[in-house]
Coordinates of C-alpha atoms in Angstrom, one line a residue:
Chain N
X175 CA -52.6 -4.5 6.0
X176 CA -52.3 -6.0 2.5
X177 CA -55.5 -6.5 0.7
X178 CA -55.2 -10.5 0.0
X179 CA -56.7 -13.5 0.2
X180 CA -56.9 -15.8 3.1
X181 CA -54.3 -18.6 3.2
X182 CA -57.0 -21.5 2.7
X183 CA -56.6 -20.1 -0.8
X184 CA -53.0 -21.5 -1.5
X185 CA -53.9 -24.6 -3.3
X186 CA -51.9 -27.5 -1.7
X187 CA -49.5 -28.3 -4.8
X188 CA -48.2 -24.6 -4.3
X189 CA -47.6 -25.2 -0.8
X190 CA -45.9 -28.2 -1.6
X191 CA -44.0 -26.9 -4.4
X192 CA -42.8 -24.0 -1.8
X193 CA -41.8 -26.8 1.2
X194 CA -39.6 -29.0 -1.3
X195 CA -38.0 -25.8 -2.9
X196 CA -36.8 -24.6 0.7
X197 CA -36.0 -28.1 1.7
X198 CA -34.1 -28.7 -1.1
X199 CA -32.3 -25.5 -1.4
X200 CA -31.6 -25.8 2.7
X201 CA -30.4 -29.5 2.2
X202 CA -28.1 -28.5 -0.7
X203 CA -26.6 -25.8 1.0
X204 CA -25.8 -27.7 4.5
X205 CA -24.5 -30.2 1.5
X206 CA -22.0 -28.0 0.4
X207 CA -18.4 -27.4 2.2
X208 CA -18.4 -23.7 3.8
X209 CA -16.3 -21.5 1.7
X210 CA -13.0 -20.9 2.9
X211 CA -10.1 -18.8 1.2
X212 CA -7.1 -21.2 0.3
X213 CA -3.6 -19.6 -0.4
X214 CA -3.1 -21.0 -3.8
X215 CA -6.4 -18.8 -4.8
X216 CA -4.6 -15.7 -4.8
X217 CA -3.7 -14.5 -7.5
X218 CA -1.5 -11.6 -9.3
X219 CA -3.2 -8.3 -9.0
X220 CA -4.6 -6.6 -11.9
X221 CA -2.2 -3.5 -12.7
X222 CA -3.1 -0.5 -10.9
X223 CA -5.1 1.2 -14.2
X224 CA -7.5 -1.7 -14.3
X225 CA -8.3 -1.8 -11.1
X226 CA -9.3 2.5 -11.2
X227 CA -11.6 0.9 -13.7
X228 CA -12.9 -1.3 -12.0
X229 CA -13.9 0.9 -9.4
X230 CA -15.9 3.2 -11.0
X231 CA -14.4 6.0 -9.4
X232 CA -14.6 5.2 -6.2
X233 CA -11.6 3.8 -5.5
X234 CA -11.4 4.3 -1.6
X235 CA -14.1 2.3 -1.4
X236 CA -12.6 -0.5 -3.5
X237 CA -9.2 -0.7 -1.5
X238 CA -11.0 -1.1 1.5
X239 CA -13.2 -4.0 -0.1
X240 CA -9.7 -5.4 -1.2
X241 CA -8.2 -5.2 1.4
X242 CA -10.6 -7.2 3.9
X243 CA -10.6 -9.5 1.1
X244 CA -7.0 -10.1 1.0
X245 CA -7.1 -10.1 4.8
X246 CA -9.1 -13.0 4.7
X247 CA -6.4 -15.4 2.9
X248 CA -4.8 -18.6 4.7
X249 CA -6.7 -18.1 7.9
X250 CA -7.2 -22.0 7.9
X251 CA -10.2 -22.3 10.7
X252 CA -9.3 -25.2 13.2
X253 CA -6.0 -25.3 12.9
X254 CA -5.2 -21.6 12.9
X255 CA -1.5 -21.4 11.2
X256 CA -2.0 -17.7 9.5
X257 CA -0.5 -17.0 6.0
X258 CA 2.1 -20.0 5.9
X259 CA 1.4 -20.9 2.6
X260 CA 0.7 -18.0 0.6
X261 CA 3.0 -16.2 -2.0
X262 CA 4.2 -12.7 0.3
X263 CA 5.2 -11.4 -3.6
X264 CA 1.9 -11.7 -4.5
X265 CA 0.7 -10.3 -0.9
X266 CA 2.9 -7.6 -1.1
X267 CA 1.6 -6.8 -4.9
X268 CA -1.9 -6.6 -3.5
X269 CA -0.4 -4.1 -0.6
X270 CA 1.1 -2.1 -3.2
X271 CA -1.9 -1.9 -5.1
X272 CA -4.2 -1.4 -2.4
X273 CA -2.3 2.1 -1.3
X274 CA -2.4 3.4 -4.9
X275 CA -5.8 3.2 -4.8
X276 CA -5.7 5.0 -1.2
X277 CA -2.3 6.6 -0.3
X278 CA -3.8 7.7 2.9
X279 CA -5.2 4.6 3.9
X280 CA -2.7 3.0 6.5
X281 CA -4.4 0.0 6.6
X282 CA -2.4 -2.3 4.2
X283 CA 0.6 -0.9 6.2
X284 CA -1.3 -1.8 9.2
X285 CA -1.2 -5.5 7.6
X286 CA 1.9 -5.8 6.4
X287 CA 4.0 -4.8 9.9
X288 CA 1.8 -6.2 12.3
X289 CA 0.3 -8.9 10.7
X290 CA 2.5 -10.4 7.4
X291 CA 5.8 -9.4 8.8
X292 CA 4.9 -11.7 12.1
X293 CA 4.8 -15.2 10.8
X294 CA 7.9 -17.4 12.0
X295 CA 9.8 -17.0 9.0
X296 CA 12.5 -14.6 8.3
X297 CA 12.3 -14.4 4.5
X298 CA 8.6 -13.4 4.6
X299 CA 9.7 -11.0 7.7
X300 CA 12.2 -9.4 5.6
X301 CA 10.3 -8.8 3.0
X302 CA 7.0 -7.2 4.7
X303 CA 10.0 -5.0 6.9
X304 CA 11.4 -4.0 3.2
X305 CA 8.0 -3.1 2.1
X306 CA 6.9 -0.6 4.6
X307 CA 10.1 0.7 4.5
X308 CA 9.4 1.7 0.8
X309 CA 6.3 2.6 1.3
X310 CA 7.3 4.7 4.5
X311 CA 9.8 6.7 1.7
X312 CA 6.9 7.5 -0.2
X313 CA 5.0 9.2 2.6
X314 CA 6.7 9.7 6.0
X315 CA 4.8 11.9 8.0
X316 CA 1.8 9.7 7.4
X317 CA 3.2 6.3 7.7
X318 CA 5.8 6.9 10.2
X319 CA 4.4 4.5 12.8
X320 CA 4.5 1.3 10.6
X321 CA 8.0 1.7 10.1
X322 CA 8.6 2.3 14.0
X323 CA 7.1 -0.9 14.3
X324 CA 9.5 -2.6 11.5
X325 CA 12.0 -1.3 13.9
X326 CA 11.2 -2.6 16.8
X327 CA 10.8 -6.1 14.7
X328 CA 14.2 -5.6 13.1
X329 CA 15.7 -5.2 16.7
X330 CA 13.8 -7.5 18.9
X331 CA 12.4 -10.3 16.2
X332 CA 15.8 -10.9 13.7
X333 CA 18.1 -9.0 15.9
X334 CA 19.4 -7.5 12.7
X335 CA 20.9 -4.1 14.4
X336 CA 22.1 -2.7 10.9
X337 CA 18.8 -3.6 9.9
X338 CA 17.3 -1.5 13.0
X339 CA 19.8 1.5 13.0
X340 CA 18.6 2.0 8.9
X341 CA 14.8 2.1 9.4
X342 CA 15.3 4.3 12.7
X343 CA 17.7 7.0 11.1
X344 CA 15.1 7.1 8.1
X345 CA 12.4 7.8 10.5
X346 CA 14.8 10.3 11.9
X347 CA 16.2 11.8 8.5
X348 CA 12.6 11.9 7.2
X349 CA 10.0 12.1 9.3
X350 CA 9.5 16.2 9.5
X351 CA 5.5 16.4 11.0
X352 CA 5.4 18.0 14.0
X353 CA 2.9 15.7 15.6
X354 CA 5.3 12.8 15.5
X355 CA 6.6 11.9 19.0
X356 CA 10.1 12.2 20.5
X357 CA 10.0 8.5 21.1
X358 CA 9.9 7.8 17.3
X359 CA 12.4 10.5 15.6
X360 CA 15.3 8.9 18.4
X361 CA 15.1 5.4 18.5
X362 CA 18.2 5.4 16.4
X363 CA 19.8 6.4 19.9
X364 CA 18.7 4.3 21.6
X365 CA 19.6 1.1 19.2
X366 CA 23.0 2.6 19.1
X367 CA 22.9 2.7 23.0
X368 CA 22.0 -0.6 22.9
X369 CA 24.9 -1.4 20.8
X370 CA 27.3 0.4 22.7
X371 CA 27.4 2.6 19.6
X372 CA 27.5 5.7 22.6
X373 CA 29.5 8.1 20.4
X374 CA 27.1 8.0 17.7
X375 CA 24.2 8.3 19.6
X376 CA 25.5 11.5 21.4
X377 CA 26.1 12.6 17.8
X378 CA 22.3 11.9 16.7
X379 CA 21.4 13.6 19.8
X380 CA 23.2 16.4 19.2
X381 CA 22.4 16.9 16.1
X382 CA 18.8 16.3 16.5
X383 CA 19.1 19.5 19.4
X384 CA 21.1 21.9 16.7
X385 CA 18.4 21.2 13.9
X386 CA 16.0 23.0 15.4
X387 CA 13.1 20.1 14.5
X388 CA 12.7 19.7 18.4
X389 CA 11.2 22.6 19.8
X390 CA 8.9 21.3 23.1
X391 CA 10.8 22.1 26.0
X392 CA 9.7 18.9 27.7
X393 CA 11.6 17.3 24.5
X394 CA 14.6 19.1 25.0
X395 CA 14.7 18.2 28.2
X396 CA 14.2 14.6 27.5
X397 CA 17.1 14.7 25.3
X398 CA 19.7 16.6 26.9
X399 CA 19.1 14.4 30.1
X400 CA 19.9 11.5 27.9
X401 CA 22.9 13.6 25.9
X402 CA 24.6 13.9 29.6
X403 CA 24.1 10.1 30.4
X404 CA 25.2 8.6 27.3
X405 CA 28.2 11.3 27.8
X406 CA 28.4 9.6 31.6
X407 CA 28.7 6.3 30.3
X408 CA 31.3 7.7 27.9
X409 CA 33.6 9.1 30.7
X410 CA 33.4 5.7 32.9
X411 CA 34.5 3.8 29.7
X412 CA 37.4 6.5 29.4
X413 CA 38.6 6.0 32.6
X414 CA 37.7 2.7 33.2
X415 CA 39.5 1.6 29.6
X416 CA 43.2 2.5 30.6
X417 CA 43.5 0.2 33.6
X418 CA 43.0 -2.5 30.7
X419 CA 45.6 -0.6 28.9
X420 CA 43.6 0.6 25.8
X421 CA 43.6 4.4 27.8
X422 CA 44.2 6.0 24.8
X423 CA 42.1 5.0 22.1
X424 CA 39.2 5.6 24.5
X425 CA 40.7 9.0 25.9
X426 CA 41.2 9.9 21.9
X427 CA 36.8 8.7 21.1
X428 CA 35.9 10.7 24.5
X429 CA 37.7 13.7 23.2
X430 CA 35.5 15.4 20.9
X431 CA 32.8 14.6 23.1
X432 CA 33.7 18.4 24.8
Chain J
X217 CA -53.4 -26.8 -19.0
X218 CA -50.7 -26.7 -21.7
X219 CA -53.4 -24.7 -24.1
X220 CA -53.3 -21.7 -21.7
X221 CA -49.8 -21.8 -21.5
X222 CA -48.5 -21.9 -25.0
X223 CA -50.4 -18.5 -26.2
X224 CA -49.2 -16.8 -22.9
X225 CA -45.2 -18.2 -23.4
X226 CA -45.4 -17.5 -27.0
X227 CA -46.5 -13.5 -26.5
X228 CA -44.2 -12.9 -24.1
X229 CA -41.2 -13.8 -26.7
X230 CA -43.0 -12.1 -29.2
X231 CA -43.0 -8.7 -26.8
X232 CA -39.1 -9.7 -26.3
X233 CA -38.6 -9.3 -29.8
X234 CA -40.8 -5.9 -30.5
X235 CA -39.1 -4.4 -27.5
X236 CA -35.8 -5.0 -29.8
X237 CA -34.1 -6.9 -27.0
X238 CA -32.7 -8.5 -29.5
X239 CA -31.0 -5.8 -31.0
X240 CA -29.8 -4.3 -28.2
X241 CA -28.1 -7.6 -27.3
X242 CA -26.5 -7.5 -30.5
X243 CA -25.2 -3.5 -29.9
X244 CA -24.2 -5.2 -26.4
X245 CA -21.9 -7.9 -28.3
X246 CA -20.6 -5.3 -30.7
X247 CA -19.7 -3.0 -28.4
X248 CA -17.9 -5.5 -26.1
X249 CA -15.9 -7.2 -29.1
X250 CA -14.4 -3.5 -29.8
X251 CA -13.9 -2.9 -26.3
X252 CA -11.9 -6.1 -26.1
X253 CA -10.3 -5.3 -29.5
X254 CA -8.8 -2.2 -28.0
X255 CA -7.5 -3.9 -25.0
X256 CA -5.8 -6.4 -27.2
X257 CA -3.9 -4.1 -28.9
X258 CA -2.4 -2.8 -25.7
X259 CA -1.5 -5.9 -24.2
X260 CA 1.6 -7.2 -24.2
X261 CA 0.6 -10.6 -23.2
X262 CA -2.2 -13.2 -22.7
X263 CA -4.0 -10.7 -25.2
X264 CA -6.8 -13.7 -25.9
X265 CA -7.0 -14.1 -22.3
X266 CA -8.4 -10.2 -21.6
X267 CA -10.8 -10.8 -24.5
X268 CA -12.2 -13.6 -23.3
X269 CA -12.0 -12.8 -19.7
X270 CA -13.4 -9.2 -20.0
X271 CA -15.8 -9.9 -22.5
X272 CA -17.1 -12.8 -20.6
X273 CA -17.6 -10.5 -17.3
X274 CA -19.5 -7.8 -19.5
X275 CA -21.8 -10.1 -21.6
X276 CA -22.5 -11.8 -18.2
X277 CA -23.5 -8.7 -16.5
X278 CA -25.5 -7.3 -19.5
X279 CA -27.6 -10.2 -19.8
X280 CA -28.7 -10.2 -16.2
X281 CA -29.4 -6.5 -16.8
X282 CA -31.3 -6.8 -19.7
X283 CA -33.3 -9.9 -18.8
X284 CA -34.6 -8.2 -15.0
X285 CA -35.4 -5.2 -16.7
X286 CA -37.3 -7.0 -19.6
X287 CA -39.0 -8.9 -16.8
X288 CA -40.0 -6.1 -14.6
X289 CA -41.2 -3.8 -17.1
X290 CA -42.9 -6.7 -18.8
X291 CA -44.8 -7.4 -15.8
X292 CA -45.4 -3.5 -14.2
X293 CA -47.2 -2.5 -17.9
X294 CA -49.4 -5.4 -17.7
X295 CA -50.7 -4.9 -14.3
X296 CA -50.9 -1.1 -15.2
X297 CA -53.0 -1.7 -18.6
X298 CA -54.8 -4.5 -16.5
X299 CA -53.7 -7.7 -19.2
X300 CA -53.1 -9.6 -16.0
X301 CA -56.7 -9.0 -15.2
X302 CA -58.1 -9.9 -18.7
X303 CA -56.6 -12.9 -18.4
X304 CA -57.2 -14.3 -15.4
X305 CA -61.1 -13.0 -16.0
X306 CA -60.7 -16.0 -18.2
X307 CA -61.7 -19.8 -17.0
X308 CA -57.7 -20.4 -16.5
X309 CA -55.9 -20.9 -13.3
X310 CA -53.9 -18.8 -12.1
X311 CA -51.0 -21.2 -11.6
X312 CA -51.4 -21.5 -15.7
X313 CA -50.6 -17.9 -16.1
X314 CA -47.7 -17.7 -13.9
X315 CA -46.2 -21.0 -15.7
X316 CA -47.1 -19.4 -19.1
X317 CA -45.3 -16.2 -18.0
X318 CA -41.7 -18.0 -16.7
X319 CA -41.9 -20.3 -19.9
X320 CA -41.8 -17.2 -22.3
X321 CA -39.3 -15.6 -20.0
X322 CA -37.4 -18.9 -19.7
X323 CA -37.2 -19.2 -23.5
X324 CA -36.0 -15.4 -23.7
X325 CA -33.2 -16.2 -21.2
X326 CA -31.7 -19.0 -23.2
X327 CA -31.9 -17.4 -26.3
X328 CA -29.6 -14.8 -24.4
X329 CA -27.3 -17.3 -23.0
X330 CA -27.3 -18.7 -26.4
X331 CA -26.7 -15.6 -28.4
X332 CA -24.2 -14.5 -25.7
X333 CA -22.1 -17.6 -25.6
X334 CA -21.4 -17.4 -29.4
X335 CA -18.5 -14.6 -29.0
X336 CA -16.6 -15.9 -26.5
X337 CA -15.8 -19.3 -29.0
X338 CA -14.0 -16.2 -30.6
X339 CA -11.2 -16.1 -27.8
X340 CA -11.7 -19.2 -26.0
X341 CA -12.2 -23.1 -26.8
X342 CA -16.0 -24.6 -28.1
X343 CA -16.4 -26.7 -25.3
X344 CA -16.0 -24.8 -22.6
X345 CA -17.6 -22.2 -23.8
X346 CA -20.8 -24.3 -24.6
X347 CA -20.2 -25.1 -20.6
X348 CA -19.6 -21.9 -19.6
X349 CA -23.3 -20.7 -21.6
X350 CA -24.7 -23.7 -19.9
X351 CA -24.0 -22.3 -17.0
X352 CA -25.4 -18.8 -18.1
X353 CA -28.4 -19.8 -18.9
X354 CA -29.0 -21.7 -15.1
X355 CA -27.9 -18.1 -13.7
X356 CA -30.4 -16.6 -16.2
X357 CA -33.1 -18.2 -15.1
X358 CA -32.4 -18.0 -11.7
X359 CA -32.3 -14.4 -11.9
X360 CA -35.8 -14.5 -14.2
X361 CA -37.7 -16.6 -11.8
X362 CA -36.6 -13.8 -9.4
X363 CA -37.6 -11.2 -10.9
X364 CA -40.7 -12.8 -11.4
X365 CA -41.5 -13.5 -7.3
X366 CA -40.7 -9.9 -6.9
X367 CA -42.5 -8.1 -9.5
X368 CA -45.3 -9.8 -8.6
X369 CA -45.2 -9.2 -5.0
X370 CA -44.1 -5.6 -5.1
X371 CA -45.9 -4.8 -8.6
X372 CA -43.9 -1.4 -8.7
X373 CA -40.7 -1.2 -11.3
X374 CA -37.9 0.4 -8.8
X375 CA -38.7 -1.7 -5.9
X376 CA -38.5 -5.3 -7.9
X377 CA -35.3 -3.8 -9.8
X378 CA -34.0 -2.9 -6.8
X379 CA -34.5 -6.3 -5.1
X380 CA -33.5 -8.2 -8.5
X381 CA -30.1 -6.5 -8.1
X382 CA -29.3 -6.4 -4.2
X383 CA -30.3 -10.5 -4.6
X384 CA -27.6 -10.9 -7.3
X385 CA -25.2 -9.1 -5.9
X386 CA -25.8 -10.3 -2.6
X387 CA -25.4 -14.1 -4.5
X388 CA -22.3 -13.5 -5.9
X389 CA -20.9 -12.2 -3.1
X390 CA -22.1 -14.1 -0.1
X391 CA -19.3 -16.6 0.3
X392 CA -16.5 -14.0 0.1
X393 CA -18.8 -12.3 3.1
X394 CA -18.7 -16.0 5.1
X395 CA -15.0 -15.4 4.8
X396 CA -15.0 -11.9 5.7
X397 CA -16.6 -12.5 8.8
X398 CA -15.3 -15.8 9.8
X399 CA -11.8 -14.5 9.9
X400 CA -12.2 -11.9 12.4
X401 CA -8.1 -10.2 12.9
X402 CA -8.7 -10.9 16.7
X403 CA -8.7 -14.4 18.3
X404 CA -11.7 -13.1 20.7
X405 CA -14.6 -13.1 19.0
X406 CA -17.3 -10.5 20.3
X407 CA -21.0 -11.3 20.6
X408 CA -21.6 -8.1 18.0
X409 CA -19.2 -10.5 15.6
X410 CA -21.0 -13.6 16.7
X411 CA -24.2 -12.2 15.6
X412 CA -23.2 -10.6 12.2
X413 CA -21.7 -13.9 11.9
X414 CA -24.9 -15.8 12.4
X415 CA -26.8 -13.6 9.9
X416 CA -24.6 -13.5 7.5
X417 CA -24.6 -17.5 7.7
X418 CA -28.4 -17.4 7.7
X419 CA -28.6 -15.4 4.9
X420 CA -26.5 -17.8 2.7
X421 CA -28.6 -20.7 3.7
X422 CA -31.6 -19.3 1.4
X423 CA -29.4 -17.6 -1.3
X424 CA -28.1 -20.0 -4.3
X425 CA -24.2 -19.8 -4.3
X426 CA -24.1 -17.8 -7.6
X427 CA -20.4 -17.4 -7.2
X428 CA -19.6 -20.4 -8.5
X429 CA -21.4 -20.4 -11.2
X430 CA -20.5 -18.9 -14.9
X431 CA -16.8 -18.3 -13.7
X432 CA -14.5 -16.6 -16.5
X433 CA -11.9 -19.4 -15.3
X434 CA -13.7 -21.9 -17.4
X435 CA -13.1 -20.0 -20.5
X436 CA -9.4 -19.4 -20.1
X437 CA -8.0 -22.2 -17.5
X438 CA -9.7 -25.3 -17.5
X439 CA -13.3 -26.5 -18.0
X440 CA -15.5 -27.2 -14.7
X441 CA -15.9 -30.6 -13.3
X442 CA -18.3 -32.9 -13.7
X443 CA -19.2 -32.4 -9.7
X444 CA -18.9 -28.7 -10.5
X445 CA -21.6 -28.9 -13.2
X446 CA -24.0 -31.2 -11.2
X447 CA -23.8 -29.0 -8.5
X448 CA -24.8 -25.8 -10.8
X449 CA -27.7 -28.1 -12.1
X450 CA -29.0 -29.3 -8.6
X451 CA -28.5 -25.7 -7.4
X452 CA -30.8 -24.0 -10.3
X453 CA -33.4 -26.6 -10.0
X454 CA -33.5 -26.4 -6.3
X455 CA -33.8 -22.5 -6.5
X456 CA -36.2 -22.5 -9.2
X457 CA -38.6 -24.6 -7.7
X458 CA -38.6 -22.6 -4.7
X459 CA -38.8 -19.1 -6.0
X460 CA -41.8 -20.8 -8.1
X461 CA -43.4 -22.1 -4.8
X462 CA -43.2 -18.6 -3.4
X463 CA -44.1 -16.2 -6.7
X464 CA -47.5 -18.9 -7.3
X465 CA -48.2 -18.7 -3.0
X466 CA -48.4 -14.9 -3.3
X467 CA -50.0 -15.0 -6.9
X468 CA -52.9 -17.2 -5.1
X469 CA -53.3 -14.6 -2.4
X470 CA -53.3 -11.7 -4.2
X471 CA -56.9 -10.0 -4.6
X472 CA -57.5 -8.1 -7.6

């Protein structure tokens, strides 16, 4: 217990000086319009140096603080229409930034597939897809799932398939970690499948079995299930194709498939 | 009243000056004019810009520095050589004392502001600088009536530092916070989110918005608004008055 004087002490101007201060500082504030991020506040990001600087050496700590910060851009509260306005080269500066400061963070991936690359505009989608992709080159065993999920947003969002087949063979080509699921390193296959691309996707599958990368017999199994399906598929088109007279183009695709 | 005030306001500068704060405010100018003079010559662009903007941000900082730890240590030594007792032994309210106090500290922090403002006209247009030290000085004494209430309710040096600087940084950062926390990623918002939420709200109800005060855009994009600056002056007097309503109920409680 603190030794001090009753309250009978407190002479009544003090108490009510203290009354209109809190009233006053209470009414000014419930005055004031609640802060809210607008689009056209964000600016260019300091260059990468600066910003080291600026964090006096703790820069982990500074991307994260950044990174909520930039998070909180646009979200326009009532009528919830996420990032429409802002400027994705400047959000994409901020990204870029944002890993330099923490390569191993995934979270401004995390951002930039899921929630940038989402709006309903296929510029801005482009452009987020483009940027994990970079970044993905940069780091592939870490940042492998981001660019599975451009993928998928290639294929399914701007049913680009060229667009699709590039980020999943770069996940294929690159991605070397062996704690990266089968799903990811062959999804090239099965956007080619999808295309009817089947003699390129036996190709990716058999050259994903003679590299040796796969090793889990569960995996191989997996695979050379699919290799004999797609090479199914491949013999119905061959015979199929020559009752519509074009028997030997197909005969002459199917043939190196032995 | 004004009798007792004058002699207390008037040593309390004159300790300001033989603790060479003004000297050190002068080393704080030099050394942020040849910081910025180094960062011009690497620029390739916008080089008055930098200066005014980083030298701006560091003066800012330093005088908020320098003025809680001029205020705390002020304070701690003369409860610890028992001045504080002397004086109120006197026939002198104790209300008189605390005004006399936050006078003398009041004139310190717009000599600061003053003597920090003059730079900047260096890099960045008179006007808006003279708004932009106007500005300073309402942040200054915000920050010295502050330090004040907490010095005198904690009486220890690392406790009322400690507070001065969470409080700032807590001010200047609040509304980015609201933000933070009002834009969960999730449309479902969970009752732990709800109640940070709340708090967080709560907590920027009694905290003057120090964030948009003294803002390095003034210097090197446009000058603040008229609204802008009324807001500032409502805002300082508002806090001022409070923190003085709170500092004099504890000084009146206090048994010595």
């Amino acid at each position: 217990m603190r030794d001090e004087r009753p309250l009978s002490h407190v002479s009544a101007p003090v108490l009510a000086l203290l009354a209109a201060g809190l009233a006053l500082q209470l009414g000014l504030h419930a005055a004031l319009p609640a802060p809210r991020a607008k689009a056209p506040d964000l600016l260019l990001p300091p260059a990468s140096s600066l910003l080291r600087l600026a964090s006096l050496g703790e820069p982990i700590a500074l991307a994260k603080i950044l990174m909520l910060q930039l998070q909180s851009f646009d979200y326009q509260s009532g009528s919830k229409v996420p990032y429409k306005d802002l400027d994705y080269s400047r959000v994409e500066a901020w990204l870029a930034r944002i890993l330099e400061l923490d390569p191993k963070g995934q979270y401004p991936l995390l951002a930039a597939s899921r929630l940038y690359a989402e709006v309903p505009d296929e510029a801005r989608q482009r452009r987020m897809l483009d940027f994990v992709y970079r970044q993905y080159l940069l780091d592939p065993n870490r940042r492998w799932p981001w660019l599975a999920h451009a993928t998928f947003l290639a294929k399914h969002r701007l049913k680009d398939m060229d667009l699709a087949i590039k980020y999943a063979a770069a996940l294929q080509k690159y991605t070397t970690a062996e704690n990266v699921p089968i799903w990811a390193k062959t999804m090239e296959v099965f956007i080619r499948e999808d295309m009817n691309e089947l003699e390129t996707a036996r190709v990716v599958i058999g050259g994903l079995l003679s590299s040796g990368k796969i090793t889990d017999p569960g995996e191989l199994k997996f695979l050379d299930g699919r290799l004999r399906e797609i090479e199914q598929r491949l013999k119905k088109g061959a015979s199929s194709k020559p009752q519509r007279g074009k028997g030997n183009e197909a005969v002459g695709h199917a043939a190196p498939l032995r | 009243m004004l009798r007792h005030i004058l002699p207390i306001a008037r040593y309390t500068l004159l300790e300001a000056l033989r603790n060479r704060l003004l000297w050190l405010a002068l080393i704080l100018i030099a050394a942020g004019l040849a910081f910025t003079q180094f960062l011009q010559q690497v620029s390739i662009t916008e080089s008055n810009q930098i200066q005014a903007a980083l030298l701006a941000a560091l003066l800012r900082v330093g005088a908020v520095f320098m003025l809680a730890g001029f205020v705390v240590t002020s304070m701690v030594r003369e409860f610890n050589d028992k001045v504080m007792e002397l004086i109120l032994s006197r026939p002198m309210r104790r209300s008189s004392y605390f005004v006399g106090k936050l006078a003398g500290f009041t004139a310190v922090a717009l000599a600061l502001a003053l003597i920090f403002s003059l730079p900047l006209a260096l890099f960045a247009p008179v006007p808006r600088v003279a708004l932009w030290g106007l500005s300073l000085a309402c942040e200054l004494l915000l920050v010295t009536a502050f330090a004040l209430f907490c010095v005198l309710s904690l009486t220890q040096v690392m406790s009322a530092l400690a507070a001065v600087a969470g409080f700032y940084l807590l001010s200047r950062s609040i509304s980015a916070l609201q933000i933070m926390v009002a834009n969960p990623l999730s449309d479902t918002l969970s009752l732990g989110q709800g109640v940070v939420g709340y708090v967080v709200d709560a907590i920027a109800f009694v905290l003057p918005g120090m964030d948009r005060m003294t803002q390095t855009a003034w210097l090197i994009y446009s000058a603040p608004t008229a609204a802008e600056l009324g807001q500032l002056l409502v805002q300082t007097v508002a806090y001022v008055l409070l923190l003085c309503g709170a500092a004099l109920f504890d000084l009146q409680r206090k048994n010595f």
